[in-house]
N, CA, C and O atoms as a CHARMM CRD file, in Angstrom:
* protein
*
  380
    1    1 GLN  N    108.57800  89.88800 120.26900 PROA 1      0.00000
    2    1 GLN  CA   109.55200  90.53600 120.99800 PROA 1      0.00000
    3    1 GLN  C    110.94200  90.39200 120.52800 PROA 1      0.00000
    4    1 GLN  O    111.66500  91.36300 120.30500 PROA 1      0.00000
    5    2 ASN  N    111.33400  89.06000 120.36900 PROA 2      0.00000
    6    2 ASN  CA   112.51300  88.75100 119.59400 PROA 2      0.00000
    7    2 ASN  C    112.94500  89.45800 118.42600 PROA 2      0.00000
    8    2 ASN  O    114.06900  89.93600 118.27500 PROA 2      0.00000
    9    3 MET  N    111.84500  89.50800 117.47600 PROA 3      0.00000
   10    3 MET  CA   111.97800  90.14100 116.20100 PROA 3      0.00000
   11    3 MET  C    112.38900  91.54400 116.33100 PROA 3      0.00000
   12    3 MET  O    113.36300  91.99700 115.73000 PROA 3      0.00000
   13    4 ALA  N    111.58800  92.28200 117.18000 PROA 4      0.00000
   14    4 ALA  CA   111.72000  93.62300 117.49200 PROA 4      0.00000
   15    4 ALA  C    113.02600  93.96400 118.08000 PROA 4      0.00000
   16    4 ALA  O    113.69700  94.93800 117.73700 PROA 4      0.00000
   17    5 ASN  N    113.36700  93.06200 119.03300 PROA 5      0.00000
   18    5 ASN  CA   114.73100  93.33500 119.58200 PROA 5      0.00000
   19    5 ASN  C    115.98200  93.14700 118.74200 PROA 5      0.00000
   20    5 ASN  O    117.04800  93.73300 118.93100 PROA 5      0.00000
   21    6 THR  N    115.70800  92.20700 117.73600 PROA 6      0.00000
   22    6 THR  CA   116.78800  91.81700 116.78700 PROA 6      0.00000
   23    6 THR  C    117.00300  93.12200 115.86700 PROA 6      0.00000
   24    6 THR  O    118.11700  93.63500 115.75900 PROA 6      0.00000
   25    7 VAL  N    116.00200  93.56400 115.29100 PROA 7      0.00000
   26    7 VAL  CA   115.99600  94.74500 114.29800 PROA 7      0.00000
   27    7 VAL  C    116.37100  95.89900 115.08800 PROA 7      0.00000
   28    7 VAL  O    117.08000  96.72100 114.50700 PROA 7      0.00000
   29    8 TRP  N    116.05700  96.13100 116.25900 PROA 8      0.00000
   30    8 TRP  CA   116.38300  97.34300 117.15600 PROA 8      0.00000
   31    8 TRP  C    118.09300  97.21300 117.29800 PROA 8      0.00000
   32    8 TRP  O    118.87300  98.11600 116.99400 PROA 8      0.00000
   33    9 ALA  N    118.42000  96.07400 117.75100 PROA 9      0.00000
   34    9 ALA  CA   119.97400  95.98700 117.96800 PROA 9      0.00000
   35    9 ALA  C    120.73600  96.21100 116.72600 PROA 9      0.00000
   36    9 ALA  O    121.72500  96.93800 116.82300 PROA 9      0.00000
   37   10 PHE  N    120.42100  95.67000 115.48100 PROA 10     0.00000
   38   10 PHE  CA   121.21600  95.92600 114.37300 PROA 10     0.00000
   39   10 PHE  C    121.05100  97.46600 114.06300 PROA 10     0.00000
   40   10 PHE  O    122.01200  98.15100 113.71100 PROA 10     0.00000
   41   11 ALA  N    119.91700  97.91100 114.19900 PROA 11     0.00000
   42   11 ALA  CA   119.76500  99.51600 113.72900 PROA 11     0.00000
   43   11 ALA  C    120.71000 100.32700 114.79400 PROA 11     0.00000
   44   11 ALA  O    121.45800 101.23800 114.44100 PROA 11     0.00000
   45   12 THR  N    120.58400  99.90800 116.04400 PROA 12     0.00000
   46   12 THR  CA   121.26600 100.75000 117.00100 PROA 12     0.00000
   47   12 THR  C    122.81400 100.59200 116.65500 PROA 12     0.00000
   48   12 THR  O    123.56300 101.56600 116.73800 PROA 12     0.00000
   49   13 ALA  N    123.24300  99.41000 116.28800 PROA 13     0.00000
   50   13 ALA  CA   124.72200  99.28200 115.86900 PROA 13     0.00000
   51   13 ALA  C    125.03100  99.81600 114.59000 PROA 13     0.00000
   52   13 ALA  O    126.20600  99.78900 114.22400 PROA 13     0.00000
   53   14 GLY  N    124.00400 100.38100 113.73100 PROA 14     0.00000
   54   14 GLY  CA   124.37300 100.91000 112.61200 PROA 14     0.00000
   55   14 GLY  C    124.55500  99.91700 111.48000 PROA 14     0.00000
   56   14 GLY  O    125.23800 100.23000 110.50500 PROA 14     0.00000
   57   15 VAL  N    123.95700  98.70400 111.57500 PROA 15     0.00000
   58   15 VAL  CA   124.13000  97.64000 110.75800 PROA 15     0.00000
   59   15 VAL  C    122.62900  97.27500 109.96100 PROA 15     0.00000
   60   15 VAL  O    121.75300  96.61000 110.51300 PROA 15     0.00000
   61   16 ALA  N    122.51000  97.80200 108.64600 PROA 16     0.00000
   62   16 ALA  CA   121.32000  97.56100 107.99100 PROA 16     0.00000
   63   16 ALA  C    120.86600  96.05000 107.83100 PROA 16     0.00000
   64   16 ALA  O    119.68800  95.71700 107.95900 PROA 16     0.00000
   65   17 ALA  N    121.86000  95.18700 107.54800 PROA 17     0.00000
   66   17 ALA  CA   121.40000  93.90000 107.25700 PROA 17     0.00000
   67   17 ALA  C    120.07100  93.47400 106.53900 PROA 17     0.00000
   68   17 ALA  O    119.20000  92.75600 107.03000 PROA 17     0.00000
   69   18 GLU  N    120.06900  94.07100 105.22700 PROA 18     0.00000
   70   18 GLU  CA   118.84800  94.11400 104.42900 PROA 18     0.00000
   71   18 GLU  C    118.30800  92.72600 104.37400 PROA 18     0.00000
   72   18 GLU  O    117.08800  92.61900 104.50100 PROA 18     0.00000
   73   19 THR  N    119.01200  91.64900 104.20600 PROA 19     0.00000
   74   19 THR  CA   118.40200  90.30800 104.07200 PROA 19     0.00000
   75   19 THR  C    117.76800  89.91400 105.54100 PROA 19     0.00000
   76   19 THR  O    116.69100  89.32300 105.61800 PROA 19     0.00000
   77   20 LEU  N    118.41900  90.23900 106.53000 PROA 20     0.00000
   78   20 LEU  CA   117.69000  89.87100 107.89900 PROA 20     0.00000
   79   20 LEU  C    116.48900  90.74500 107.94100 PROA 20     0.00000
   80   20 LEU  O    115.38300  90.25700 108.17700 PROA 20     0.00000
   81   21 PHE  N    116.64800  91.95700 107.73300 PROA 21     0.00000
   82   21 PHE  CA   115.50200  92.94000 107.86300 PROA 21     0.00000
   83   21 PHE  C    114.32800  92.43600 106.96100 PROA 21     0.00000
   84   21 PHE  O    113.17500  92.48900 107.39000 PROA 21     0.00000
   85   22 GLY  N    114.58900  91.98100 105.79500 PROA 22     0.00000
   86   22 GLY  CA   113.64300  91.59700 104.94900 PROA 22     0.00000
   87   22 GLY  C    112.91500  90.21700 105.46100 PROA 22     0.00000
   88   22 GLY  O    111.70400  90.08600 105.28300 PROA 22     0.00000
   89   23 ALA  N    113.62300  89.27600 106.04800 PROA 23     0.00000
   90   23 ALA  CA   113.10700  88.17700 106.63200 PROA 23     0.00000
   91   23 ALA  C    112.17000  88.58100 107.85000 PROA 23     0.00000
   92   23 ALA  O    111.08000  88.03500 108.02100 PROA 23     0.00000
   93   24 ILE  N    112.63200  89.50200 108.62500 PROA 24     0.00000
   94   24 ILE  CA   111.84300  89.84500 109.86200 PROA 24     0.00000
   95   24 ILE  C    110.71500  90.58000 109.31600 PROA 24     0.00000
   96   24 ILE  O    109.62600  90.42300 109.86800 PROA 24     0.00000
   97   25 SER  N    110.80300  91.32800 108.35500 PROA 25     0.00000
   98   25 SER  CA   109.51600  92.03300 107.90800 PROA 25     0.00000
   99   25 SER  C    108.49400  90.96400 107.46800 PROA 25     0.00000
  100   25 SER  O    107.34600  90.97700 107.91100 PROA 25     0.00000
  101   26 SER  N    108.90500  90.09200 106.63900 PROA 26     0.00000
  102   26 SER  CA   107.79400  89.10100 106.16600 PROA 26     0.00000
  103   26 SER  C    107.31700  88.40600 107.42600 PROA 26     0.00000
  104   26 SER  O    106.10500  88.22700 107.55100 PROA 26     0.00000
  105   27 GLU  N    108.14100  88.00100 108.36400 PROA 27     0.00000
  106   27 GLU  CA   107.46600  87.13400 109.42100 PROA 27     0.00000
  107   27 GLU  C    106.68700  88.00700 110.32300 PROA 27     0.00000
  108   27 GLU  O    105.63000  87.59700 110.80300 PROA 27     0.00000
  109   28 ALA  N    107.13200  89.15400 110.57600 PROA 28     0.00000
  110   28 ALA  CA   106.37100  90.14300 111.48800 PROA 28     0.00000
  111   28 ALA  C    105.04400  90.47500 110.92900 PROA 28     0.00000
  112   28 ALA  O    104.07600  90.63000 111.67400 PROA 28     0.00000
  113   29 GLN  N    104.96200  90.59300 109.62000 PROA 29     0.00000
  114   29 GLN  CA   103.69900  90.90800 109.00600 PROA 29     0.00000
  115   29 GLN  C    102.65000  89.67800 109.35200 PROA 29     0.00000
  116   29 GLN  O    101.50600  89.94100 109.72100 PROA 29     0.00000
  117   30 ARG  N    103.05500  88.48800 109.22600 PROA 30     0.00000
  118   30 ARG  CA   102.36200  87.41800 109.52800 PROA 30     0.00000
  119   30 ARG  C    101.97900  87.28500 111.12300 PROA 30     0.00000
  120   30 ARG  O    100.92600  86.74500 111.46400 PROA 30     0.00000
  121   31 ARG  N    102.74500  87.72300 111.90100 PROA 31     0.00000
  122   31 ARG  CA   102.63000  87.60600 113.37600 PROA 31     0.00000
  123   31 ARG  C    102.25700  88.90200 113.93200 PROA 31     0.00000
  124   31 ARG  O    102.31600  88.95300 115.16100 PROA 31     0.00000
  125   32 ILE  N    101.90300  89.91400 113.35400 PROA 32     0.00000
  126   32 ILE  CA   101.74200  91.31400 113.84700 PROA 32     0.00000
  127   32 ILE  C    100.70200  91.13800 115.07100 PROA 32     0.00000
  128   32 ILE  O    100.94800  91.76100 116.10400 PROA 32     0.00000
  129   33 VAL  N     99.67800  90.40800 115.01400 PROA 33     0.00000
  130   33 VAL  CA    98.77600  90.39900 116.24600 PROA 33     0.00000
  131   33 VAL  C     99.47100  89.97900 117.54000 PROA 33     0.00000
  132   33 VAL  O     98.97700  90.29100 118.62400 PROA 33     0.00000
  133   34 GLU  N    100.55500  89.31100 117.45900 PROA 34     0.00000
  134   34 GLU  CA   101.35400  88.97400 118.73600 PROA 34     0.00000
  135   34 GLU  C    102.21500  89.91000 119.19100 PROA 34     0.00000
  136   34 GLU  O    102.80200  89.72400 120.25700 PROA 34     0.00000
  137   35 PHE  N    102.42300  91.12800 118.39200 PROA 35     0.00000
  138   35 PHE  CA   103.15300  92.23000 118.96200 PROA 35     0.00000
  139   35 PHE  C    102.37300  93.10300 119.85700 PROA 35     0.00000
  140   35 PHE  O    101.19800  93.42100 119.66900 PROA 35     0.00000
  141   36 ASN  N    103.17200  93.49300 120.92200 PROA 36     0.00000
  142   36 ASN  CA   102.60500  94.61900 121.83400 PROA 36     0.00000
  143   36 ASN  C    102.92200  95.92800 121.26600 PROA 36     0.00000
  144   36 ASN  O    103.67500  96.00000 120.29500 PROA 36     0.00000
  145   37 PRO  N    102.37300  97.02800 121.82800 PROA 37     0.00000
  146   37 PRO  CA   102.71800  98.30900 121.22500 PROA 37     0.00000
  147   37 PRO  C    104.17400  98.65800 121.26500 PROA 37     0.00000
  148   37 PRO  O    104.64300  99.36800 120.37600 PROA 37     0.00000
  149   38 GLN  N    104.90600  98.21100 122.22600 PROA 38     0.00000
  150   38 GLN  CA   106.27500  98.54600 122.30600 PROA 38     0.00000
  151   38 GLN  C    107.10600  97.84100 121.22600 PROA 38     0.00000
  152   38 GLN  O    108.08400  98.36000 120.68800 PROA 38     0.00000
  153   39 ASN  N    106.65200  96.65900 120.96400 PROA 39     0.00000
  154   39 ASN  CA   107.13700  95.81400 119.90200 PROA 39     0.00000
  155   39 ASN  C    107.08700  96.43000 118.51300 PROA 39     0.00000
  156   39 ASN  O    108.00600  96.44600 117.69400 PROA 39     0.00000
  157   40 MET  N    105.79300  96.96500 118.37300 PROA 40     0.00000
  158   40 MET  CA   105.45600  97.44400 117.04900 PROA 40     0.00000
  159   40 MET  C    106.28600  98.91700 116.86200 PROA 40     0.00000
  160   40 MET  O    106.85900  99.22200 115.81600 PROA 40     0.00000
  161   41 ALA  N    106.24400  99.65200 117.91000 PROA 41     0.00000
  162   41 ALA  CA   107.07000 100.94100 117.97400 PROA 41     0.00000
  163   41 ALA  C    108.44900 100.73900 117.65400 PROA 41     0.00000
  164   41 ALA  O    109.00700 101.36700 116.75500 PROA 41     0.00000
  165   42 ASN  N    109.12200  99.71300 118.50200 PROA 42     0.00000
  166   42 ASN  CA   110.49000  99.35000 118.19900 PROA 42     0.00000
  167   42 ASN  C    110.82100  98.87600 116.80800 PROA 42     0.00000
  168   42 ASN  O    111.87000  99.20400 116.25300 PROA 42     0.00000
  169   43 THR  N    109.90400  98.09000 116.24500 PROA 43     0.00000
  170   43 THR  CA   110.06300  97.52100 114.96500 PROA 43     0.00000
  171   43 THR  C    110.33400  98.63200 113.77600 PROA 43     0.00000
  172   43 THR  O    111.26600  98.66200 112.97200 PROA 43     0.00000
  173   44 VAL  N    109.17500  99.57100 113.93000 PROA 44     0.00000
  174   44 VAL  CA   109.29100 100.48400 112.87400 PROA 44     0.00000
  175   44 VAL  C    110.33500 101.50300 113.04000 PROA 44     0.00000
  176   44 VAL  O    110.90500 101.99600 112.06600 PROA 44     0.00000
  177   45 TRP  N    110.61300 101.85100 114.33300 PROA 45     0.00000
  178   45 TRP  CA   111.83000 102.62000 114.71600 PROA 45     0.00000
  179   45 TRP  C    113.09000 102.01100 114.05400 PROA 45     0.00000
  180   45 TRP  O    113.82800 102.70600 113.35600 PROA 45     0.00000
  181   46 ALA  N    113.30800 100.77100 114.27200 PROA 46     0.00000
  182   46 ALA  CA   114.46300 100.03900 113.77500 PROA 46     0.00000
  183   46 ALA  C    114.57300 100.08200 112.30400 PROA 46     0.00000
  184   46 ALA  O    115.69700 100.23800 111.82900 PROA 46     0.00000
  185   47 PHE  N    113.54500  99.96300 111.51300 PROA 47     0.00000
  186   47 PHE  CA   113.60000 100.01000 110.16600 PROA 47     0.00000
  187   47 PHE  C    113.78200 101.46000 109.71700 PROA 47     0.00000
  188   47 PHE  O    114.60200 101.67200 108.82300 PROA 47     0.00000
  189   48 ALA  N    113.14400 102.41100 110.21300 PROA 48     0.00000
  190   48 ALA  CA   113.43200 103.87700 109.78800 PROA 48     0.00000
  191   48 ALA  C    114.91600 104.18600 110.14200 PROA 48     0.00000
  192   48 ALA  O    115.63700 104.69300 109.28300 PROA 48     0.00000
  193   49 THR  N    115.37500 103.90500 111.33700 PROA 49     0.00000
  194   49 THR  CA   116.82500 104.11800 111.80500 PROA 49     0.00000
  195   49 THR  C    117.85800 103.62100 110.85100 PROA 49     0.00000
  196   49 THR  O    118.84600 104.27800 110.52500 PROA 49     0.00000
  197   50 ALA  N    117.55000 102.32300 110.38500 PROA 50     0.00000
  198   50 ALA  CA   118.39100 101.51400 109.51300 PROA 50     0.00000
  199   50 ALA  C    118.24600 101.94700 108.04000 PROA 50     0.00000
  200   50 ALA  O    118.96200 101.50900 107.13900 PROA 50     0.00000
  201   51 ARG  N    117.32800 102.77900 107.88900 PROA 51     0.00000
  202   51 ARG  CA   116.90000 103.17100 106.44100 PROA 51     0.00000
  203   51 ARG  C    116.64400 102.05900 105.51700 PROA 51     0.00000
  204   51 ARG  O    117.01100 102.05500 104.34300 PROA 51     0.00000
  205   52 VAL  N    115.95000 101.04700 106.14300 PROA 52     0.00000
  206   52 VAL  CA   115.46200  99.90700 105.35000 PROA 52     0.00000
  207   52 VAL  C    113.98400 100.24300 104.93600 PROA 52     0.00000
  208   52 VAL  O    113.17900 100.54800 105.81600 PROA 52     0.00000
  209   53 ALA  N    113.60900 100.19500 103.61500 PROA 53     0.00000
  210   53 ALA  CA   112.42000 100.44100 103.20200 PROA 53     0.00000
  211   53 ALA  C    111.44600  99.02900 103.40700 PROA 53     0.00000
  212   53 ALA  O    111.80800  97.89600 103.08900 PROA 53     0.00000
  213   54 ALA  N    110.22600  99.36000 103.97100 PROA 54     0.00000
  214   54 ALA  CA   109.41100  98.21400 104.31900 PROA 54     0.00000
  215   54 ALA  C    107.94600  98.80500 104.32700 PROA 54     0.00000
  216   54 ALA  O    107.31000  98.72200 105.37800 PROA 54     0.00000
  217   55 ALA  N    107.44500  99.32200 103.36100 PROA 55     0.00000
  218   55 ALA  CA   106.08700 100.00200 103.23400 PROA 55     0.00000
  219   55 ALA  C    105.04200  98.99600 103.72400 PROA 55     0.00000
  220   55 ALA  O    104.11800  99.37000 104.44600 PROA 55     0.00000
  221   56 THR  N    105.18500  97.68500 103.32500 PROA 56     0.00000
  222   56 THR  CA   104.21900  96.69800 103.52700 PROA 56     0.00000
  223   56 THR  C    104.15200  96.46800 105.01200 PROA 56     0.00000
  224   56 THR  O    103.05200  96.38600 105.55900 PROA 56     0.00000
  225   57 LEU  N    105.24700  96.36100 105.67900 PROA 57     0.00000
  226   57 LEU  CA   105.37500  96.09300 107.17100 PROA 57     0.00000
  227   57 LEU  C    104.85500  97.45700 107.77800 PROA 57     0.00000
  228   57 LEU  O    104.09900  97.35300 108.74300 PROA 57     0.00000
  229   58 PHE  N    105.14800  98.63300 107.35900 PROA 58     0.00000
  230   58 PHE  CA   104.75000  99.82200 108.06000 PROA 58     0.00000
  231   58 PHE  C    103.11800  99.80400 107.91300 PROA 58     0.00000
  232   58 PHE  O    102.45200 100.16200 108.88400 PROA 58     0.00000
  233   59 GLY  N    102.51400  99.42000 106.79000 PROA 59     0.00000
  234   59 GLY  CA   101.08400  99.27800 106.49000 PROA 59     0.00000
  235   59 GLY  C    100.44900  98.42000 107.55000 PROA 59     0.00000
  236   59 GLY  O     99.45600  98.77300 108.18400 PROA 59     0.00000
  237   60 ALA  N    101.11900  97.19100 107.71900 PROA 60     0.00000
  238   60 ALA  CA   100.49800  96.27000 108.61300 PROA 60     0.00000
  239   60 ALA  C    100.56500  96.72000 110.08900 PROA 60     0.00000
  240   60 ALA  O     99.60500  96.47000 110.81900 PROA 60     0.00000
  241   61 ILE  N    101.66200  97.38000 110.57500 PROA 61     0.00000
  242   61 ILE  CA   101.72900  97.87300 111.75900 PROA 61     0.00000
  243   61 ILE  C    100.93300  99.10100 111.98100 PROA 61     0.00000
  244   61 ILE  O    100.51300  99.38200 113.10400 PROA 61     0.00000
  245   62 ALA  N    100.68800  99.93200 110.81200 PROA 62     0.00000
  246   62 ALA  CA    99.57100 100.96500 111.08100 PROA 62     0.00000
  247   62 ALA  C     98.17400 100.42900 111.31100 PROA 62     0.00000
  248   62 ALA  O     97.38400 100.95600 112.09400 PROA 62     0.00000
  249   63 SER  N     97.91500  99.36500 110.59600 PROA 63     0.00000
  250   63 SER  CA    96.55200  98.84200 110.81200 PROA 63     0.00000
  251   63 SER  C     96.32100  98.15600 112.09500 PROA 63     0.00000
  252   63 SER  O     95.19600  98.15400 112.59500 PROA 63     0.00000
  253   64 GLU  N     97.34200  97.56300 112.66500 PROA 64     0.00000
  254   64 GLU  CA    97.22200  96.77700 113.96300 PROA 64     0.00000
  255   64 GLU  C     97.34400  97.93200 115.06500 PROA 64     0.00000
  256   64 GLU  O     96.71800  97.85900 116.12300 PROA 64     0.00000
  257   65 ALA  N     98.08300  98.86800 114.79200 PROA 65     0.00000
  258   65 ALA  CA    98.20600  99.96500 115.86700 PROA 65     0.00000
  259   65 ALA  C     96.75800 100.67500 116.01900 PROA 65     0.00000
  260   65 ALA  O     96.21500 100.89200 117.10200 PROA 65     0.00000
  261   66 GLN  N     96.24100 100.99000 114.77800 PROA 66     0.00000
  262   66 GLN  CA    95.06100 101.71800 114.81100 PROA 66     0.00000
  263   66 GLN  C     93.82800 100.87800 115.47900 PROA 66     0.00000
  264   66 GLN  O     92.84600 101.41600 115.99100 PROA 66     0.00000
  265   67 ARG  N     94.00700  99.71300 115.40200 PROA 67     0.00000
  266   67 ARG  CA    92.88600  98.65400 115.99800 PROA 67     0.00000
  267   67 ARG  C     93.22200  98.63700 117.61200 PROA 67     0.00000
  268   67 ARG  O     92.34200  98.38900 118.43700 PROA 67     0.00000
  269   68 ARG  N     94.48200  98.90500 117.95000 PROA 68     0.00000
  270   68 ARG  CA    94.93100  98.71400 119.43100 PROA 68     0.00000
  271   68 ARG  C     95.26400 100.01000 119.97600 PROA 68     0.00000
  272   68 ARG  O     95.78500 100.04600 121.09100 PROA 68     0.00000
  273   69 ILE  N     95.04500 101.03100 119.37200 PROA 69     0.00000
  274   69 ILE  CA    95.57600 102.42400 119.89300 PROA 69     0.00000
  275   69 ILE  C     95.43000 102.64500 121.31600 PROA 69     0.00000
  276   69 ILE  O     96.41500 103.09900 121.89800 PROA 69     0.00000
  277   70 VAL  N     94.28500 102.38500 122.04400 PROA 70     0.00000
  278   70 VAL  CA    94.25200 102.55800 123.42400 PROA 70     0.00000
  279   70 VAL  C     95.19900 101.92100 124.30000 PROA 70     0.00000
  280   70 VAL  O     95.36800 102.26500 125.47000 PROA 70     0.00000
  281   71 GLU  N     95.95200 100.78200 123.59200 PROA 71     0.00000
  282   71 GLU  CA    97.12300 100.18600 124.39800 PROA 71     0.00000
  283   71 GLU  C     98.31100 100.79000 124.31300 PROA 71     0.00000
  284   71 GLU  O     99.25400 100.38900 124.99500 PROA 71     0.00000
  285   72 PHE  N     98.43400 101.89800 123.41300 PROA 72     0.00000
  286   72 PHE  CA    99.76800 102.63000 123.18200 PROA 72     0.00000
  287   72 PHE  C     99.97700 103.65000 124.44900 PROA 72     0.00000
  288   72 PHE  O     99.02800 104.28200 124.91300 PROA 72     0.00000
  289   73 ILE  N    101.19500 103.74200 124.91800 PROA 73     0.00000
  290   73 ILE  CA   101.53400 104.74100 125.92300 PROA 73     0.00000
  291   73 ILE  C    102.10900 105.93000 125.05000 PROA 73     0.00000
  292   73 ILE  O    102.46300 105.71000 123.89200 PROA 73     0.00000
  293   74 PRO  N    102.18400 106.97400 125.51400 PROA 74     0.00000
  294   74 PRO  CA   102.79600 108.09500 124.82200 PROA 74     0.00000
  295   74 PRO  C    104.17300 107.86000 124.19300 PROA 74     0.00000
  296   74 PRO  O    104.45100 108.30500 123.07900 PROA 74     0.00000
  297   75 GLN  N    104.92900 107.22800 124.85300 PROA 75     0.00000
  298   75 GLN  CA   106.36600 106.82600 124.28500 PROA 75     0.00000
  299   75 GLN  C    106.30500 105.99900 123.03500 PROA 75     0.00000
  300   75 GLN  O    106.96600 106.23100 122.02300 PROA 75     0.00000
  301   76 ASN  N    105.38400 104.93300 123.20500 PROA 76     0.00000
  302   76 ASN  CA   105.04800 104.18700 121.98500 PROA 76     0.00000
  303   76 ASN  C    104.65000 104.89000 120.70600 PROA 76     0.00000
  304   76 ASN  O    105.13700 104.69800 119.59200 PROA 76     0.00000
  305   77 MET  N    103.66800 105.75100 121.04500 PROA 77     0.00000
  306   77 MET  CA   103.09200 106.56200 119.98700 PROA 77     0.00000
  307   77 MET  C    104.15100 107.45100 119.44800 PROA 77     0.00000
  308   77 MET  O    104.31500 107.46500 118.22800 PROA 77     0.00000
  309   78 ALA  N    104.95500 108.26100 120.27900 PROA 78     0.00000
  310   78 ALA  CA   105.91300 109.10700 119.86600 PROA 78     0.00000
  311   78 ALA  C    106.88600 108.46200 118.88600 PROA 78     0.00000
  312   78 ALA  O    107.25700 109.00400 117.84500 PROA 78     0.00000
  313   79 ASN  N    107.27500 107.23000 119.31700 PROA 79     0.00000
  314   79 ASN  CA   108.46600 106.55500 118.50300 PROA 79     0.00000
  315   79 ASN  C    107.88700 105.99600 117.10200 PROA 79     0.00000
  316   79 ASN  O    108.56400 105.94500 116.07500 PROA 79     0.00000
  317   80 THR  N    106.56900 105.59200 117.20100 PROA 80     0.00000
  318   80 THR  CA   105.89100 105.04000 115.94200 PROA 80     0.00000
  319   80 THR  C    105.71000 106.32200 115.00800 PROA 80     0.00000
  320   80 THR  O    105.99400 106.21600 113.81500 PROA 80     0.00000
  321   81 VAL  N    105.26000 107.48700 115.50600 PROA 81     0.00000
  322   81 VAL  CA   105.09300 108.75800 114.62900 PROA 81     0.00000
  323   81 VAL  C    106.45800 109.02900 114.11200 PROA 81     0.00000
  324   81 VAL  O    106.69200 109.17300 112.91200 PROA 81     0.00000
  325   82 TRP  N    107.26500 109.08800 114.95700 PROA 82     0.00000
  326   82 TRP  CA   108.85100 109.46400 114.45000 PROA 82     0.00000
  327   82 TRP  C    109.11100 108.49700 113.45300 PROA 82     0.00000
  328   82 TRP  O    109.50800 108.98400 112.39400 PROA 82     0.00000
  329   83 ALA  N    108.99300 107.16400 113.48700 PROA 83     0.00000
  330   83 ALA  CA   109.43600 106.26400 112.51800 PROA 83     0.00000
  331   83 ALA  C    108.83200 106.37500 111.23700 PROA 83     0.00000
  332   83 ALA  O    109.50400 106.33400 110.20700 PROA 83     0.00000
  333   84 PHE  N    107.39800 106.53500 111.24900 PROA 84     0.00000
  334   84 PHE  CA   106.68800 106.80600 109.89200 PROA 84     0.00000
  335   84 PHE  C    107.19200 107.98200 109.22800 PROA 84     0.00000
  336   84 PHE  O    107.47000 107.95600 108.02900 PROA 84     0.00000
  337   85 ALA  N    107.34000 109.13000 110.02200 PROA 85     0.00000
  338   85 ALA  CA   107.92400 110.41000 109.49400 PROA 85     0.00000
  339   85 ALA  C    109.19900 110.29400 108.96900 PROA 85     0.00000
  340   85 ALA  O    109.45100 110.85900 107.90500 PROA 85     0.00000
  341   86 THR  N    110.07900 109.62300 109.57200 PROA 86     0.00000
  342   86 THR  CA   111.40100 109.36700 109.08400 PROA 86     0.00000
  343   86 THR  C    111.59800 108.47300 107.95300 PROA 86     0.00000
  344   86 THR  O    112.57400 108.61700 107.21700 PROA 86     0.00000
  345   87 ALA  N    110.69100 107.51500 107.75900 PROA 87     0.00000
  346   87 ALA  CA   110.79000 106.55300 106.85900 PROA 87     0.00000
  347   87 ALA  C    109.90500 107.22500 105.52500 PROA 87     0.00000
  348   87 ALA  O    109.99100 106.72400 104.40400 PROA 87     0.00000
  349   88 GLY  N    109.22800 108.17400 105.75400 PROA 88     0.00000
  350   88 GLY  CA   108.46600 108.75200 104.70400 PROA 88     0.00000
  351   88 GLY  C    107.19600 108.13500 104.40000 PROA 88     0.00000
  352   88 GLY  O    106.63900 108.44300 103.34700 PROA 88     0.00000
  353   89 VAL  N    106.65100 107.27600 105.21400 PROA 89     0.00000
  354   89 VAL  CA   105.48200 106.48900 105.07800 PROA 89     0.00000
  355   89 VAL  C    104.31800 107.13800 105.65400 PROA 89     0.00000
  356   89 VAL  O    104.30100 107.37700 106.86100 PROA 89     0.00000
  357   90 ALA  N    103.30500 107.45800 104.87100 PROA 90     0.00000
  358   90 ALA  CA   102.01800 108.00000 105.22500 PROA 90     0.00000
  359   90 ALA  C    101.20800 106.92100 105.86700 PROA 90     0.00000
  360   90 ALA  O    101.26800 105.75400 105.48100 PROA 90     0.00000
  361   91 ALA  N    100.44900 107.32400 106.85100 PROA 91     0.00000
  362   91 ALA  CA    99.39000 106.42400 107.62600 PROA 91     0.00000
  363   91 ALA  C     98.32200 107.50700 108.00300 PROA 91     0.00000
  364   91 ALA  O     98.24000 107.89500 109.16800 PROA 91     0.00000
  365   92 GLU  N     97.56800 107.95600 107.09600 PROA 92     0.00000
  366   92 GLU  CA    96.52500 109.05100 107.31100 PROA 92     0.00000
  367   92 GLU  C     95.41100 108.62100 108.35500 PROA 92     0.00000
  368   92 GLU  O     94.87700 109.43600 109.10700 PROA 92     0.00000
  369   93 THR  N     95.08900 107.18800 108.33300 PROA 93     0.00000
  370   93 THR  CA    94.14800 106.67300 109.14700 PROA 93     0.00000
  371   93 THR  C     94.57400 106.47500 110.62200 PROA 93     0.00000
  372   93 THR  O     93.74700 106.33900 111.52300 PROA 93     0.00000
  373   94 LEU  N     95.88400 106.46800 110.81100 PROA 94     0.00000
  374   94 LEU  CA    96.64600 106.38900 112.19800 PROA 94     0.00000
  375   94 LEU  C     96.83400 107.67500 112.78800 PROA 94     0.00000
  376   94 LEU  O     96.58300 107.89800 113.97200 PROA 94     0.00000
  377   95 PHE  N     97.29400 108.56800 111.94700 PROA 95     0.00000
  378   95 PHE  CA    97.74400 109.96100 112.49500 PROA 95     0.00000
  379   95 PHE  C     97.09800 111.07100 111.90100 PROA 95     0.00000
  380   95 PHE  O     97.37900 112.21400 112.26000 PROA 95     0.00000
């Protein structure tokens, strides 16, 4: 949750902070199974909003989201779909 909240805050403030986003992307990929659906949605939303490319992270989140899709509420799914579309990242197996 802390990683998702951090990138969300930077994106909301309009600060890309690419080094920070890169470090969080790497760590989030290693710990993606610890993320709940809201954390996954908020993370991809933040990367898309900040326009920070992270195709590998998006792929990891797509895989984990697909595995746990029944846990997503409509808002989580809407934010995730928006983020993938905005970032231009395809996830045919998820959407």
